Amino acid sequence: GQQLNQSPQSMFIQEGEDVSMNCTSSSIFNTWLWYKQDPGEGPVLLIALYKAGELTSNGRLTAQFGITRKDSFLNISASIPSDVGIYFCAGTSGTYKYIFGTGTRLKVLA
Amino acid sequence: GAVVSQHPSWVICKSGTSVKIECRSLDFQATTMFWYRQFPKQSLMLMATSNEGSKATYEQGVEKDKFLINHASLTLSTLTVTSAHPEDSSFYICSARARQGFGNTIYFGEGSWLTVV
């Protein structure tokens, strides 16, 4: 099936550092979602974006809906060990049929 | 936020048997539910879209006779893996789209691990 291109694939960072990841699509979306998945569990919604250019925060997390509507970004500031996990982006052009990114595996070194 | 519950969380079944996984929206009505499959260290792959009161729409390559989906009410969809084989072992996750009031988002269940022996 179709997937979005998400990068980086994985990253190791030191506790306290900021993290950035992005997701790109070949088609235009009208909604972007960002999820975090812990091992053996379902994805948990972090941030939802509905308009091009929108910048939304959820605690230390900030996500942006790219103005081209073909990309989105997620930033985590001052990372902590519990930020470890897999982060997925998901986008839809309005059908509610979401396409998922390939995931970014984050590991935080204390 | 909206809550979606899946049951069972994990199940082991013998090869050739069928197993049913339930997906319930606990505090909202879900007109549409989605079933995904996730292999270890991979992303979620959409299997089918389940609409209340109508037949499910399957993604290309997904056998509709093997993965039976029933969306009998606005709060319950079921996925039945028929004549399961070891290669069907996977993590199955459902998600639900709220009917109204929760925006254009989908919420996931906790997932169900299926092991076919």
GROMACS .gro file of C-alpha atoms in nm:
model
  227
    1GLY     CA    1   0.000   0.000   0.000
    2GLN     CA    2   0.092   0.365  -0.027
    3GLN     CA    3   0.307   0.518   0.245
    4LEU     CA    4   0.437   0.863   0.318
    5ASN     CA    5   0.807   0.934   0.323
    6GLN     CA    6   0.908   1.007   0.680
    7SER     CA    7   1.256   1.105   0.794
    8PRO     CA    8   1.474   1.038   0.968
    9GLN     CA    9   1.409   0.665   0.997
   10SER     CA   10   1.566   0.656   1.340
   11MET     CA   11   1.760   0.881   1.570
   12PHE     CA   12   1.956   0.859   1.891
   13ILE     CA   13   1.971   1.180   2.090
   14GLN     CA   14   2.086   1.297   2.427
   15GLU     CA   15   1.831   1.384   2.694
   16GLY     CA   16   1.753   1.755   2.678
   17GLU     CA   17   1.813   1.789   2.306
   18ASP     CA   18   1.551   1.902   2.060
   19VAL     CA   19   1.421   1.662   1.794
   20SER     CA   20   1.287   1.731   1.447
   21MET     CA   21   1.124   1.495   1.203
   22ASN     CA   22   0.924   1.544   0.887
   23CYS     CA   23   0.686   1.376   0.652
   24THR     CA   24   0.639   1.436   0.281
   25SER     CA   25   0.373   1.336   0.035
   26SER     CA   26   0.345   1.337  -0.341
   27SER     CA   27  -0.016   1.452  -0.315
   28ILE     CA   28  -0.194   1.731  -0.135
   29PHE     CA   29  -0.352   1.659   0.202
   30ASN     CA   30  -0.608   1.853   0.401
   31THR     CA   31  -0.535   1.690   0.735
   32TRP     CA   32  -0.214   1.578   0.897
   33LEU     CA   33  -0.195   1.376   1.217
   34TRP     CA   34   0.102   1.283   1.432
   35TYR     CA   35   0.101   0.971   1.650
   36LYS     CA   36   0.336   0.805   1.898
   37GLN     CA   37   0.341   0.430   1.933
   38ASP     CA   38   0.500   0.241   2.220
   39PRO     CA   39   0.599  -0.124   2.166
   40GLY     CA   40   0.300  -0.359   2.165
   41GLU     CA   41   0.044  -0.081   2.183
   42GLY     CA   42  -0.175   0.111   1.945
   43PRO     CA   43  -0.076   0.459   1.822
   44VAL     CA   44  -0.175   0.753   2.041
   45LEU     CA   45  -0.274   1.081   1.879
   46LEU     CA   46  -0.035   1.366   1.959
   47ILE     CA   47  -0.136   1.653   1.733
   48ALA     CA   48  -0.392   1.712   1.457
   49LEU     CA   49  -0.344   1.976   1.186
   50TYR     CA   50  -0.624   2.099   0.959
   51LYS     CA   51  -0.499   2.406   0.772
   52ALA     CA   52  -0.196   2.483   0.558
   53GLY     CA   53   0.057   2.679   0.761
   54GLU     CA   54  -0.103   2.582   1.092
   55LEU     CA   55   0.135   2.552   1.384
   56THR     CA   56   0.003   2.359   1.684
   57SER     CA   57   0.164   2.272   2.015
   58ASN     CA   58   0.096   2.002   2.270
   59GLY     CA   59   0.331   2.051   2.564
   60ARG     CA   60   0.685   2.008   2.439
   61LEU     CA   61   0.561   1.895   2.099
   62THR     CA   62   0.501   2.132   1.810
   63ALA     CA   63   0.379   2.032   1.466
   64GLN     CA   64   0.330   2.231   1.149
   65PHE     CA   65   0.117   2.179   0.841
   66GLY     CA   66   0.340   2.271   0.548
   67ILE     CA   67   0.219   2.555   0.326
   68THR     CA   68   0.248   2.337   0.016
   69ARG     CA   69   0.007   2.093   0.189
   70LYS     CA   70   0.245   1.816   0.092
   71ASP     CA   71   0.449   1.803   0.409
   72SER     CA   72   0.438   1.827   0.785
   73PHE     CA   73   0.691   1.863   1.063
   74LEU     CA   74   0.707   1.754   1.425
   75ASN     CA   75   0.944   1.901   1.681
   76ILE     CA   76   1.006   1.780   2.034
   77SER     CA   77   1.185   2.020   2.263
   78ALA     CA   78   1.401   1.924   2.560
   79SER     CA   79   1.360   1.550   2.507
   80ILE     CA   80   1.324   1.318   2.804
   81PRO     CA   81   1.368   0.937   2.825
   82SER     CA   82   0.991   0.871   2.804
   83ASP     CA   83   0.986   1.031   2.458
   84VAL     CA   84   1.134   0.706   2.327
   85GLY     CA   85   0.907   0.531   2.080
   86ILE     CA   86   0.801   0.534   1.719
   87TYR     CA   87   0.645   0.848   1.576
   88PHE     CA   88   0.414   0.821   1.278
   89CYS     CA   89   0.267   1.089   1.058
   90ALA     CA   90  -0.060   1.028   0.877
   91GLY     CA   91  -0.234   1.232   0.613
   92THR     CA   92  -0.560   1.235   0.423
   93SER     CA   93  -0.701   1.431   0.132
   94GLY     CA   94  -1.043   1.425   0.289
   95THR     CA   95  -1.169   1.072   0.255
   96TYR     CA   96  -1.075   0.977   0.613
   97LYS     CA   97  -0.864   0.707   0.457
   98TYR     CA   98  -0.532   0.796   0.612
   99ILE     CA   99  -0.195   0.707   0.469
  100PHE     CA  100   0.080   0.652   0.722
  101GLY     CA  101   0.443   0.747   0.721
  102THR     CA  102   0.716   0.490   0.754
  103GLY     CA  103   0.783   0.595   1.113
  104THR     CA  104   1.070   0.758   1.302
  105ARG     CA  105   1.222   0.552   1.582
  106LEU     CA  106   1.343   0.777   1.859
  107LYS     CA  107   1.583   0.671   2.131
  108VAL     CA  108   1.681   0.910   2.406
  109LEU     CA  109   2.006   0.858   2.593
  110ALA     CA  110   1.994   0.968   2.953
  111GLY     CA  111  -1.029   1.244   2.382
  112ALA     CA  112  -1.220   0.971   2.212
  113VAL     CA  113  -1.160   0.614   2.327
  114VAL     CA  114  -1.147   0.306   2.113
  115SER     CA  115  -1.118  -0.036   2.272
  116GLN     CA  116  -1.002  -0.360   2.113
  117HIS     CA  117  -1.054  -0.712   2.236
  118PRO     CA  118  -0.877  -0.942   2.281
  119SER     CA  119  -0.539  -0.779   2.336
  120TRP     CA  120  -0.369  -1.097   2.234
  121VAL     CA  121  -0.483  -1.434   2.109
  122ILE     CA  122  -0.319  -1.759   2.012
  123CYS     CA  123  -0.505  -1.992   1.780
  124LYS     CA  124  -0.438  -2.314   1.595
  125SER     CA  125  -0.375  -2.313   1.225
  126GLY     CA  126  -0.700  -2.362   1.033
  127THR     CA  127  -0.926  -2.209   1.296
  128SER     CA  128  -1.096  -1.871   1.289
  129VAL     CA  129  -1.050  -1.587   1.533
  130LYS     CA  130  -1.257  -1.275   1.590
  131ILE     CA  131  -1.126  -0.936   1.702
  132GLU     CA  132  -1.363  -0.665   1.826
  133CYS     CA  133  -1.325  -0.291   1.796
  134ARG     CA  134  -1.553  -0.066   2.001
  135SER     CA  135  -1.587   0.309   2.023
  136LEU     CA  136  -1.659   0.373   2.390
  137ASP     CA  137  -1.777   0.731   2.407
  138PHE     CA  138  -1.875   0.825   2.055
  139GLN     CA  139  -2.053   0.688   1.752
  140ALA     CA  140  -1.825   0.575   1.475
  141THR     CA  141  -1.969   0.580   1.125
  142THR     CA  142  -1.646   0.445   0.987
  143MET     CA  143  -1.386   0.214   1.133
  144PHE     CA  144  -1.059   0.108   0.980
  145TRP     CA  145  -0.858  -0.210   1.020
  146TYR     CA  146  -0.481  -0.210   0.993
  147ARG     CA  147  -0.213  -0.469   1.005
  148GLN     CA  148   0.133  -0.398   1.139
  149PHE     CA  149   0.433  -0.625   1.108
  150PRO     CA  150   0.723  -0.584   1.352
  151LYS     CA  151   0.915  -0.262   1.302
  152GLN     CA  152   0.692  -0.156   1.015
  153SER     CA  153   0.424   0.102   0.965
  154LEU     CA  154   0.051   0.050   0.969
  155MET     CA  155  -0.097  -0.087   0.649
  156LEU     CA  156  -0.467  -0.029   0.589
  157MET     CA  157  -0.655  -0.353   0.527
  158ALA     CA  158  -1.013  -0.237   0.494
  159THR     CA  159  -1.262   0.038   0.567
  160SER     CA  160  -1.570  -0.066   0.760
  161ASN     CA  161  -1.888   0.138   0.724
  162GLU     CA  162  -2.182   0.088   0.955
  163GLY     CA  163  -2.461  -0.100   0.783
  164SER     CA  164  -2.278  -0.166   0.458
  165LYS     CA  165  -2.010  -0.389   0.316
  166ALA     CA  166  -1.649  -0.320   0.397
  167THR     CA  167  -1.414  -0.181   0.136
  168TYR     CA  168  -1.094  -0.380   0.110
  169GLU     CA  169  -0.755  -0.254   0.002
  170GLN     CA  170  -0.584  -0.409  -0.294
  171GLY     CA  171  -0.427  -0.742  -0.209
  172VAL     CA  172  -0.641  -0.806   0.100
  173GLU     CA  173  -0.859  -1.117   0.072
  174LYS     CA  174  -1.213  -1.025   0.172
  175ASP     CA  175  -1.312  -1.389   0.219
  176LYS     CA  176  -1.027  -1.442   0.460
  177PHE     CA  177  -1.063  -1.122   0.660
  178LEU     CA  178  -1.434  -1.085   0.728
  179ILE     CA  179  -1.545  -0.748   0.858
  180ASN     CA  180  -1.881  -0.675   1.017
  181HIS     CA  181  -1.983  -0.327   1.129
  182ALA     CA  182  -2.321  -0.407   1.278
  183SER     CA  183  -2.362  -0.098   1.495
  184LEU     CA  184  -2.226   0.254   1.530
  185THR     CA  185  -1.998   0.142   1.813
  186LEU     CA  186  -1.877  -0.202   1.706
  187SER     CA  187  -1.680  -0.348   1.419
  188THR     CA  188  -1.539  -0.699   1.412
  189LEU     CA  189  -1.258  -0.855   1.212
  190THR     CA  190  -1.266  -1.232   1.172
  191VAL     CA  191  -0.956  -1.403   1.040
  192THR     CA  192  -1.084  -1.723   0.883
  193SER     CA  193  -0.880  -2.041   0.841
  194ALA     CA  194  -0.585  -1.870   1.003
  195HIS     CA  195  -0.231  -1.965   0.905
  196PRO     CA  196   0.100  -1.880   1.070
  197GLU     CA  197   0.164  -1.606   0.814
  198ASP     CA  198  -0.148  -1.429   0.944
  199SER     CA  199   0.030  -1.377   1.276
  200SER     CA  200   0.055  -1.003   1.320
  201PHE     CA  201  -0.051  -0.700   1.521
  202TYR     CA  202  -0.400  -0.592   1.413
  203ILE     CA  203  -0.515  -0.242   1.500
  204CYS     CA  204  -0.849  -0.074   1.447
  205SER     CA  205  -0.932   0.292   1.436
  206ALA     CA  206  -1.256   0.482   1.436
  207ARG     CA  207  -1.374   0.806   1.288
  208ALA     CA  208  -1.610   1.000   1.509
  209ARG     CA  209  -1.951   1.078   1.371
  210GLN     CA  210  -1.936   1.438   1.488
  211GLY     CA  211  -1.779   1.661   1.744
  212PHE     CA  212  -1.427   1.521   1.732
  213GLY     CA  213  -1.299   1.681   1.416
  214ASN     CA  214  -1.146   1.518   1.113
  215THR     CA  215  -0.940   1.270   1.311
  216ILE     CA  216  -0.928   0.902   1.379
  217TYR     CA  217  -0.857   0.731   1.709
  218PHE     CA  218  -0.685   0.398   1.750
  219GLY     CA  219  -0.754   0.096   1.962
  220GLU     CA  220  -0.481  -0.066   2.168
  221GLY     CA  221  -0.417  -0.334   1.909
  222SER     CA  222  -0.452  -0.712   1.912
  223TRP     CA  223  -0.164  -0.952   1.880
  224LEU     CA  224  -0.255  -1.264   1.684
  225THR     CA  225  -0.029  -1.567   1.690
  226VAL     CA  226  -0.124  -1.865   1.478
  227VAL     CA  227   0.051  -2.187   1.572
   0.00000   0.00000   0.00000
